[in-house]
Coordinates of C-alpha atoms and ligand atoms in Angstrom, one line a residue:
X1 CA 80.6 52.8 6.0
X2 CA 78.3 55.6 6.9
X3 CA 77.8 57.9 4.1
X4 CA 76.8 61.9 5.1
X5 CA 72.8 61.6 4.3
X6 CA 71.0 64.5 1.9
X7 CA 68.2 66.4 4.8
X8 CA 65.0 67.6 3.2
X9 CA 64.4 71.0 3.4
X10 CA 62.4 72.0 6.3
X11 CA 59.2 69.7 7.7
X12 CA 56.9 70.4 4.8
X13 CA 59.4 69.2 2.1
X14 CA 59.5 65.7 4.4
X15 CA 56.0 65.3 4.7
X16 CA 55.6 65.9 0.9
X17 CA 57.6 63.9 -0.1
X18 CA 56.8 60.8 2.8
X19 CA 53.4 61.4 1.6
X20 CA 54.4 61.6 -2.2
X21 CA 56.1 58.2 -1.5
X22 CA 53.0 57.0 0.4
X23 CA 50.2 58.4 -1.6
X24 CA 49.6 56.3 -5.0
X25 CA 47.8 53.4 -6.6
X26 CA 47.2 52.5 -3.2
X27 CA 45.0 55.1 -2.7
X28 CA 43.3 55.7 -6.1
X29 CA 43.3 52.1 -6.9
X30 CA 43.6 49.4 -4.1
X31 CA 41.3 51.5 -1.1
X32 CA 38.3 51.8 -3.6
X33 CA 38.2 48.3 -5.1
X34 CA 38.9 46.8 -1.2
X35 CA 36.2 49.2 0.2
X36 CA 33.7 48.2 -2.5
X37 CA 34.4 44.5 -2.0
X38 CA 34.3 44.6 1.7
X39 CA 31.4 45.7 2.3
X40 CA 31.5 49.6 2.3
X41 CA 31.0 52.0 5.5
X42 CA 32.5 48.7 7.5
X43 CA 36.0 48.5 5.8
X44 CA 35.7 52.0 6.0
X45 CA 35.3 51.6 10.1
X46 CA 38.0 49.3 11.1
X47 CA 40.4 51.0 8.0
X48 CA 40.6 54.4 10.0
X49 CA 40.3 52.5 13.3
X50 CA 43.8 50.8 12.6
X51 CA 45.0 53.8 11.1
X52 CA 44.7 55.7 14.3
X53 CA 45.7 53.0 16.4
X54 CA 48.3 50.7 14.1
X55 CA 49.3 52.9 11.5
X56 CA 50.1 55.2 13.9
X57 CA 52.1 53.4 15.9
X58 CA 54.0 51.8 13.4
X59 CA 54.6 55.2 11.4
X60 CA 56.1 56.5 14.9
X61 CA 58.2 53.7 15.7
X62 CA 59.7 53.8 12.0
X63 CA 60.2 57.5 11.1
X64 CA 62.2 57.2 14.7
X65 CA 64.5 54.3 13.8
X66 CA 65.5 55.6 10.9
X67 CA 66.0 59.4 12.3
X68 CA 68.2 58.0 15.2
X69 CA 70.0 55.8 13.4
X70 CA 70.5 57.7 10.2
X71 CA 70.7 54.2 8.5
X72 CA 68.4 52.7 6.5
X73 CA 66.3 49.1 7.0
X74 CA 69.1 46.6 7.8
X75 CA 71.7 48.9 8.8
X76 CA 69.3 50.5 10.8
X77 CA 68.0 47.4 12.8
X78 CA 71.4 46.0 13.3
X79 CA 72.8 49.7 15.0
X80 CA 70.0 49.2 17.5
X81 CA 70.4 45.6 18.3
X82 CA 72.9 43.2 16.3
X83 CA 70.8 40.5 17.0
X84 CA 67.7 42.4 14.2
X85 CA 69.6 43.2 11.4
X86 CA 66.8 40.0 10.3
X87 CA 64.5 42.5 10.4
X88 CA 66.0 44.6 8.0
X89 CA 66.6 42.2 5.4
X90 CA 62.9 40.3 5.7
X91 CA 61.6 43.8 5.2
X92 CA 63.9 44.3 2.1
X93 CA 62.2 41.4 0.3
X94 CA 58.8 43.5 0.4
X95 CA 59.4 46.1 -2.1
X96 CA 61.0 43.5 -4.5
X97 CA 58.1 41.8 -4.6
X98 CA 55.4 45.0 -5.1
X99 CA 58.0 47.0 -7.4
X100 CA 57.1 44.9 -10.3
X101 CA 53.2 44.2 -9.9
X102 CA 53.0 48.2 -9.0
X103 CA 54.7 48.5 -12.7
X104 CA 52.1 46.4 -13.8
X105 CA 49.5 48.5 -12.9
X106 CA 51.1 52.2 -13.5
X107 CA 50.9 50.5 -17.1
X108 CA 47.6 50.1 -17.6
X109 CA 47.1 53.6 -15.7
X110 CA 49.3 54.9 -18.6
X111 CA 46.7 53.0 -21.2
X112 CA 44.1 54.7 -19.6
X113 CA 46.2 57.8 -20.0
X114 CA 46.3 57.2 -23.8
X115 CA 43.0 55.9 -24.3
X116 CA 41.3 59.6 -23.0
X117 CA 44.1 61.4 -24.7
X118 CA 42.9 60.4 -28.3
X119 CA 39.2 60.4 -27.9
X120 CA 38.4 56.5 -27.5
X121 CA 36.5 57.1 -23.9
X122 CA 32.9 55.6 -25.9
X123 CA 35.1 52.0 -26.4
X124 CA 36.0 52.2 -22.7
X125 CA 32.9 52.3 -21.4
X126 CA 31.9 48.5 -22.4
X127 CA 32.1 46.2 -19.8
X128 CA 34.2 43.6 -21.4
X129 CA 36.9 46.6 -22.9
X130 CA 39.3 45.9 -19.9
X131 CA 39.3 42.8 -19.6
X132 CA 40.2 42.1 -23.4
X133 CA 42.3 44.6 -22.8
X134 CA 44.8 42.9 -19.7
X135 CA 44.0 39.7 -21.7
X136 CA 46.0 40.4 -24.9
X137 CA 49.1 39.5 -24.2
X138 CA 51.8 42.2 -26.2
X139 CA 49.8 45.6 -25.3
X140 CA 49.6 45.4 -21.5
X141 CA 53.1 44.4 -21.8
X142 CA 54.3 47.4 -23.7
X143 CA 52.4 50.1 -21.3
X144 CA 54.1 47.9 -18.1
X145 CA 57.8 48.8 -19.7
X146 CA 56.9 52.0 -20.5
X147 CA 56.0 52.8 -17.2
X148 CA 59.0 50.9 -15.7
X149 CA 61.0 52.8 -18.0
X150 CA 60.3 55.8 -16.8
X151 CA 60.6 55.0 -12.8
X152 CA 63.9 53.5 -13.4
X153 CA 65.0 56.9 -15.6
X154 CA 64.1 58.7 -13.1
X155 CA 66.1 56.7 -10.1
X156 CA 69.2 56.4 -12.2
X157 CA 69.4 60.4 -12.5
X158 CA 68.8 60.5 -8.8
X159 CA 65.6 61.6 -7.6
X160 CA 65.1 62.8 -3.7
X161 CA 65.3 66.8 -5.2
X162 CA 63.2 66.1 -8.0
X163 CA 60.4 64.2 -6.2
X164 CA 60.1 66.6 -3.7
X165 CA 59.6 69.6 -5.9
X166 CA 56.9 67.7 -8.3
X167 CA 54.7 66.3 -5.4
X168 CA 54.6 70.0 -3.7
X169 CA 52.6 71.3 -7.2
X170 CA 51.2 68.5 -7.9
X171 CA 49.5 66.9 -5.0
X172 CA 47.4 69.4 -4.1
X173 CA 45.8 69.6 -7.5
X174 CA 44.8 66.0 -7.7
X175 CA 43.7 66.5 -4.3
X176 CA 41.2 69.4 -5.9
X177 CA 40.6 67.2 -9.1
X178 CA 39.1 64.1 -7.0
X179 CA 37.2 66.2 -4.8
X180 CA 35.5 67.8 -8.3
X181 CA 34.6 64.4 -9.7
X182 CA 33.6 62.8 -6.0
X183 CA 30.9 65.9 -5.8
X184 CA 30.1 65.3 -9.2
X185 CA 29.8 61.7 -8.6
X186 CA 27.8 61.7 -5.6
X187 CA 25.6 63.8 -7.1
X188 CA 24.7 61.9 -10.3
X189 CA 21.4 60.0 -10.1
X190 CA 21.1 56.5 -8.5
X191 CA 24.8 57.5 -6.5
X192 CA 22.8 58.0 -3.1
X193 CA 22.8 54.5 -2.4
X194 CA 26.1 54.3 -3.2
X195 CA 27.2 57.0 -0.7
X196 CA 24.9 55.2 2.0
X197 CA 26.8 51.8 1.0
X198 CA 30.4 53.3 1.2
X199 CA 29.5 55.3 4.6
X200 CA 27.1 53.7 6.6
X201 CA 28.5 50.6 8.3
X202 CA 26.8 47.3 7.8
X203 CA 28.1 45.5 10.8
X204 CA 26.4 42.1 9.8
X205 CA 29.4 42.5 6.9
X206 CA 32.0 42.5 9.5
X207 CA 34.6 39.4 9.8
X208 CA 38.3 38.9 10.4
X209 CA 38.8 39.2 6.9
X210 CA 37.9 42.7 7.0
X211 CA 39.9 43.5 9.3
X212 CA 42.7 41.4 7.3
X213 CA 41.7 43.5 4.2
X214 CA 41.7 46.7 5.9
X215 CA 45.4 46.3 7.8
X216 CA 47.0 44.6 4.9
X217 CA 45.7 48.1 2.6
X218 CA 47.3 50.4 5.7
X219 CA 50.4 48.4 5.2
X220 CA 50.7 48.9 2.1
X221 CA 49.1 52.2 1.7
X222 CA 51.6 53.9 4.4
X223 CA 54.2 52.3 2.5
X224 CA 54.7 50.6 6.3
X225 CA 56.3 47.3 7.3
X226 CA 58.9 47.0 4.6
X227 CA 61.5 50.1 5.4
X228 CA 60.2 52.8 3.5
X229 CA 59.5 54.7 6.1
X230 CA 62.9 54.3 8.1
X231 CA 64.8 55.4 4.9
X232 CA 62.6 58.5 4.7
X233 CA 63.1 59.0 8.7
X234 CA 67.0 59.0 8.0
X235 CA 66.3 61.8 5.7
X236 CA 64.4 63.6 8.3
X237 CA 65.8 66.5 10.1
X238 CA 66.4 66.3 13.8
X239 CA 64.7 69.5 14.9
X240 CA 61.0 68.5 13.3
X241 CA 58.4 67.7 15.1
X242 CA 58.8 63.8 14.0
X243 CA 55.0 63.1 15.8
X244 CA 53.3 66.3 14.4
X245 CA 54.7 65.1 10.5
X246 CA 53.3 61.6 11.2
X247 CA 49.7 62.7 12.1
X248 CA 50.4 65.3 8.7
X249 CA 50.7 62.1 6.4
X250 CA 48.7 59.5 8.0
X251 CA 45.4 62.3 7.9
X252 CA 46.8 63.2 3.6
X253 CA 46.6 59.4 2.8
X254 CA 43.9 58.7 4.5
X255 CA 41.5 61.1 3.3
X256 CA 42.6 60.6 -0.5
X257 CA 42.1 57.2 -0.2
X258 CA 38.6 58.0 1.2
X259 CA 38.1 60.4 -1.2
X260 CA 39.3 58.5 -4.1
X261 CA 36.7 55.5 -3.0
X262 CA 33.7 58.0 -2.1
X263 CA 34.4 59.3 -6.2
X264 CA 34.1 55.2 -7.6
X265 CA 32.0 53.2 -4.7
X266 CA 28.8 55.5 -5.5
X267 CA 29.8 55.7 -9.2
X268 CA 29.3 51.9 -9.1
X269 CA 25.8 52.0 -7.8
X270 CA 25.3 55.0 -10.2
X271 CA 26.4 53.6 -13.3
X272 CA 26.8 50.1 -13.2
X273 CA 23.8 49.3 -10.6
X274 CA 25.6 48.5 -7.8
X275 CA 24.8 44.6 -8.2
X276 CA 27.7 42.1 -6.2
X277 CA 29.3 41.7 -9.3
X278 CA 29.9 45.2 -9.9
X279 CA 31.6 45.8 -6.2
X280 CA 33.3 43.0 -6.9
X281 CA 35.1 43.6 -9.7
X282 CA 38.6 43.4 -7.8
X283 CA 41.7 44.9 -9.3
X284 CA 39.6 46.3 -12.2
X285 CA 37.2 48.6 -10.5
X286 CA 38.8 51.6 -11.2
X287 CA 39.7 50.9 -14.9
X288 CA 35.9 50.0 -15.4
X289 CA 34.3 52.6 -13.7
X290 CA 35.4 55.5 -14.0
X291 CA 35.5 55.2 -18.4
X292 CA 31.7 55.8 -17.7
X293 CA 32.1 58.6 -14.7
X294 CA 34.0 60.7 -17.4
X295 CA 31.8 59.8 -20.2
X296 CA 28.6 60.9 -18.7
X297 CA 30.6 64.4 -18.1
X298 CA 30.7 67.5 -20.0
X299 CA 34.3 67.7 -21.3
X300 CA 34.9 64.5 -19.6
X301 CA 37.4 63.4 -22.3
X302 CA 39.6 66.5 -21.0
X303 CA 38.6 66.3 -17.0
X304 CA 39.8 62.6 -17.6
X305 CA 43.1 62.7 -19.2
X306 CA 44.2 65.5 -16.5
X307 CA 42.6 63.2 -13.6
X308 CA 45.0 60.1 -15.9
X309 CA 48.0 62.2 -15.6
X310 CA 47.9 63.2 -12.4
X311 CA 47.3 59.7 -11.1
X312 CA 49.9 58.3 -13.6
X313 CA 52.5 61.4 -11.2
X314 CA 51.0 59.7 -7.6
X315 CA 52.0 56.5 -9.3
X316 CA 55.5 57.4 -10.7
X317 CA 56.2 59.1 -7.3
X318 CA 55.7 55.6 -5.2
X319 CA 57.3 53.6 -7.2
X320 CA 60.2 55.7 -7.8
X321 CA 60.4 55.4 -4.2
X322 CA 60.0 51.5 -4.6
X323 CA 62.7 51.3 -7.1
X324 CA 64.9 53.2 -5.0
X325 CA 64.5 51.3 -2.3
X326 CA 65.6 48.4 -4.4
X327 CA 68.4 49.8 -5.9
X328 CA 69.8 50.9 -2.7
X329 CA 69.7 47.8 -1.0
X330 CA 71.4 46.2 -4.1
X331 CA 74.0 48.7 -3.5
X332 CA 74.4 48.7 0.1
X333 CA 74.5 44.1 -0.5
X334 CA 77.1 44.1 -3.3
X335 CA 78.9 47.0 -3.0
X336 CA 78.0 47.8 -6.7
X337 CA 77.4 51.3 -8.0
X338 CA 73.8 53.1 -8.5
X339 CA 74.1 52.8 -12.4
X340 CA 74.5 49.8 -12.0
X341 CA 72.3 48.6 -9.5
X342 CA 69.7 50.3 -11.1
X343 CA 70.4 48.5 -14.1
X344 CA 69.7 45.1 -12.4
X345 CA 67.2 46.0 -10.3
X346 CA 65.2 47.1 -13.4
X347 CA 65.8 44.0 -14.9
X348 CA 64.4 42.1 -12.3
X349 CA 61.3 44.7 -12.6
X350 CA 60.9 43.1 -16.7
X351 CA 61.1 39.9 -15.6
X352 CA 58.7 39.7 -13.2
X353 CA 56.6 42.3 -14.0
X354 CA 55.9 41.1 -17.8
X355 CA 55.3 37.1 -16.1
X356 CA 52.9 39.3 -14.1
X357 CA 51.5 41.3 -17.0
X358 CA 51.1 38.2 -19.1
X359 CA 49.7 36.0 -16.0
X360 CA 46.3 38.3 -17.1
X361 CA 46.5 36.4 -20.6
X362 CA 48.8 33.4 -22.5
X363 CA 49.8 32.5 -18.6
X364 CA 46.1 32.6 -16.8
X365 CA 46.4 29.5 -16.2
X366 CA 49.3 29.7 -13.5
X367 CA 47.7 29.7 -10.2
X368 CA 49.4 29.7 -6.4
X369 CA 47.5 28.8 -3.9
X370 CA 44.3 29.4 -6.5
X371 CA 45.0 33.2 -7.1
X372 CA 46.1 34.4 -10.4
X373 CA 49.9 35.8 -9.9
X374 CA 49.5 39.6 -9.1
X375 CA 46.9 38.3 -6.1
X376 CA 49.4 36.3 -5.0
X377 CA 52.6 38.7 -5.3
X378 CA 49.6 41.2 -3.8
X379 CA 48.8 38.5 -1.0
X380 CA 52.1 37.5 -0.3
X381 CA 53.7 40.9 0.7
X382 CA 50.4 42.5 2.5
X383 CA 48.9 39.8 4.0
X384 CA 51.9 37.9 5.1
X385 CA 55.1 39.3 5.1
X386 CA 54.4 42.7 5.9
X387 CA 52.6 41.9 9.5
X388 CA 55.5 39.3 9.8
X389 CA 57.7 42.4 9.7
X390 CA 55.5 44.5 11.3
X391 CA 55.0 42.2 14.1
X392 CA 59.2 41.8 14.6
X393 CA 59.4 45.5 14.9
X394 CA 57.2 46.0 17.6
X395 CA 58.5 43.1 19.6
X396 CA 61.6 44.1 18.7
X397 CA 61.6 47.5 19.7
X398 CA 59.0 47.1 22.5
X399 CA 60.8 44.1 24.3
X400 CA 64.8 44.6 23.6
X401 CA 65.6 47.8 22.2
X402 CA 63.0 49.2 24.3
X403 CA 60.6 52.1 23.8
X404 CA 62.6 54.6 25.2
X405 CA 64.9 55.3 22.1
X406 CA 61.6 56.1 20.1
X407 CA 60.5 58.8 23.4
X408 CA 63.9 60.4 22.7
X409 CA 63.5 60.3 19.2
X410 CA 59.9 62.0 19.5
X411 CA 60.7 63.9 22.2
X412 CA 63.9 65.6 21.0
X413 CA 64.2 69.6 21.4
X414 CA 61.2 69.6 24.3
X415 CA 58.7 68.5 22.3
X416 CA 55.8 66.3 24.1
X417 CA 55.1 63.0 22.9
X418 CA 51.2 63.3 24.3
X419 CA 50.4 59.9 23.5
X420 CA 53.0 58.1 25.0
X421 CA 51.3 55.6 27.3
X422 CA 49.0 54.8 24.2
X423 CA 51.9 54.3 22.2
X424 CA 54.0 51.8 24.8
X425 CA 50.7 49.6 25.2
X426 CA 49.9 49.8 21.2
X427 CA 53.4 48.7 20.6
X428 CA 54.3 46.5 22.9
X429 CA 50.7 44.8 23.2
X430 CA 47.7 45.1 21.3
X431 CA 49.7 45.4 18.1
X432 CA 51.7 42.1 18.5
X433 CA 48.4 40.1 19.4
X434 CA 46.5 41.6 16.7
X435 CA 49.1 41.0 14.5
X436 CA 49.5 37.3 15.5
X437 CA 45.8 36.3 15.3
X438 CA 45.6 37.7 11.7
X439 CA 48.6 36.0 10.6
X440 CA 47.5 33.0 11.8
X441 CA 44.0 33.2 10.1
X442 CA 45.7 34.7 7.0
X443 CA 47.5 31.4 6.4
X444 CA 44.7 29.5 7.3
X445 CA 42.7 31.1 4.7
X446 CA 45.4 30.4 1.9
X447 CA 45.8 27.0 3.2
X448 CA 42.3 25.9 2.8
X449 CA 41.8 25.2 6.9
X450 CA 39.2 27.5 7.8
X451 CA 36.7 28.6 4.8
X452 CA 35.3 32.1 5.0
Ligands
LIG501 N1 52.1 53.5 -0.6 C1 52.1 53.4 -2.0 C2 50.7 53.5 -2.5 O1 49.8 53.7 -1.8 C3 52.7 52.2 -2.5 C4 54.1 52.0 -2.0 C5 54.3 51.0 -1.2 C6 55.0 52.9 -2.3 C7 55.6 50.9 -0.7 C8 56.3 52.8 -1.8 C9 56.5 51.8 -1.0 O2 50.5 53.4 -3.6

């Protein structure tokens, strides 16, 4: 059953709210830590490489499906070809497996939140505070369902409107809030190094698990490979420019990520001493850093509760689009209605989300594959599945459905698709190779065959 689909209003509202979808702890937390750990300017290097070339492609070829077909994921991928509705539903597993992880996080973002709001930055700034702090086991716990709580409130009321209006205002002023604290940053003392770290590429640090790093963080940054995307192009309005939007969001989330990582890489160097340890620090970076950033500031408690709030809003706005996602495939499977759906598929959220949350603490000692169980989920999804997925869409629609659907698509009303010949050969070439060799040493690495 086709069902008549809301449009957003005019180009801008899509990209704001593609990019509102797209731009979140992906950006302000994953880029930074990734970019610390691998090495600086070089992950920086082959990240915008891939986004130009990849990400690109990939953005294209999804914003089209969806626009043609008007469908989302499966639906979409059967109407094209019968045979790839497979697509569709491997791509469906993705955001059931980052929705509650991403909860996980937008918790302790919301902890954060709290601990600037009543004065206790001086306790934050210790080294051990956040790690004694994911280690209890009832208080990360209780920030994780509030934050689910509120993603799911919002989805239940129904949210397309309401995301669209909030990112418009309040995008933009995170964008000017990070760019305050990345000047202010780069400017404290010691930072220098920092900035020569994060930008100057050390290719002696380059290997395929860079590259591996870097696509699995456009992946997931984009919010690519998993559907997202086509959903959002079904919302899309046939008479804008589908090419000229995808350059708009790829350049937004790109250059917060950048900007988010040029405000913590050099506040590493400046206020922990940039040692290996300290770019190390993995999913914590950003909760131990930036305590100290706001610290050393003049009104710092104030500057970061507003910079809290308005990531805790990038946050809420992805996975509300995560949720969604969820909750509509649940619908669209069982025929069941959005109250309810919304109601299992926040369920599921708890469930996994809290084994998540307490995986940190009482349940440390689970390990798959030797990685606690958000690297995993985090593994899993990025590193696997997504360029599983990503792969089947470009043979897919390079091979069988063939490129021509996405020219139309692009090209509809007279407008030019300039890089067209770039596109075929990305899509139908150096994509799937790419794609294959870092799946294969991706599962070599988690197998133990090839050390690195
Ligand atoms: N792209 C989002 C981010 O950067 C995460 C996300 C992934 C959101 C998939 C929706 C879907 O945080």
């Amino acid at each position: 059953m086709e069902q008549k689909r809301d449009s957003f209003s005019g180009k801008l509202g899509f990209v704001f709210a593609a990019a509102g979808s797209a731009v979140g702890l992906g950006n302000l937390w994953r880029f930074p830590y990734l970019a610390a750990k691998y090495g600086g300017g070089i992950f920086i290097l082959v990240y915008l490489i891939l986004a130009i070339t990849l990400g690109f492609t990939l953005m294209i070829t999804e914003i089209a499906i969806g626009r043609k077909t008007g469908l989302s994921t499966v639906g979409a991928f059967k109407k094209l070809d019968k045979r790839f509705g497979f697509i569709g539903y491997l791509g469906c597993i993705v955001p059931f497996i980052i929705t509650p992880y991403y909860c996980v996080i937008g918790g302790w973002v919301i902890k954060y939140l709290a601990v600037f709001v009543t004065g206790q930055v001086k306790a934050a700034t210790s080294d051990n505070y956040f790690s004694d702090f994911i280690a209890r086991p009832a208080e990360p716990l209780i920030w994780f369902i509030i934050f689910a709580a509120l993603t799911a409130i919002v989805v239940m009321i129904g949210v397309q409107k309401g995301i669209e209006k909030a990112s418009t205002i309040l995008m933009p002023i995170l964008v000017v809030l990070i760019l305050g604290v990345s000047v202010y940053c780069i400017t404290s003392p010691g930072a220098m190094e920092g900035v020569k770290y994060y930008l100057l590429p050390d290719f002696s640090a380059f290997s395929a698990t860079t590259v591996l790093a870097a696509m699995g963080q456009l992946f997931y940054s984009m919010s690519l490979a998993m559907g997202i995307m086509i959903t959002y192009g079904s919302y899309m309005k046939k008479e804008d420019d589908l090419r000229g939007s995808v350059r708009q969001i790829e350049i937004f989330d790109t250059a917060i990520a950048f900007l988010a990582g040029l405000m913590i890489v050099p506040s590493v160097f400046a206020f922990s001493g940039g040692s290996e340890e300290a770019l190390n620090k993995g999913p914590s970076l950003m909760f131990v850093t930036l305590p100290k950033v706001f610290e050393s500031m003049t009104f710092g408690g104030f500057i970061g509760a507003t910079f809290f709030i308005l990531v805790l809003f990038a946050a809420l706005t992805s996975s509300i689009s995560l949720l969604e996602t969820n909750v509509s495939i649940i619908c669209d499977k069982f025929g069941m209605d959005r109250k309810k759906s919304t109601l299992i598929a926040t369920i599921y959220v708890l469930v996994v989300g809290g084994l998540v949350s307490l995986g940190f603490g009482p349940l440390s000692f689970i390990k798959i594959l030797g990685l606690g169980l958000l690297d995993f989920f985090d593994f899993i999804s990025n590193s696997v599945l997504m360029p599983i997925v990503a792969l089947l869409t470009c043979i897919s629609i390079g091979f069988f459905v063939k490129p021509q659907v996405i020219y139309d698509e692009v090209e509809y009303g007279g407008r030019k698709f300039k890089e067209k010949k770039f596109y075929t050969i990305m899509l139908k070439w150096v994509s799937p190779i790419c794609l294959i060799l870092i799946l294969l040493f991706a599962v070599s690495e988690a197998m133990g065959w090839i050390k690195v």
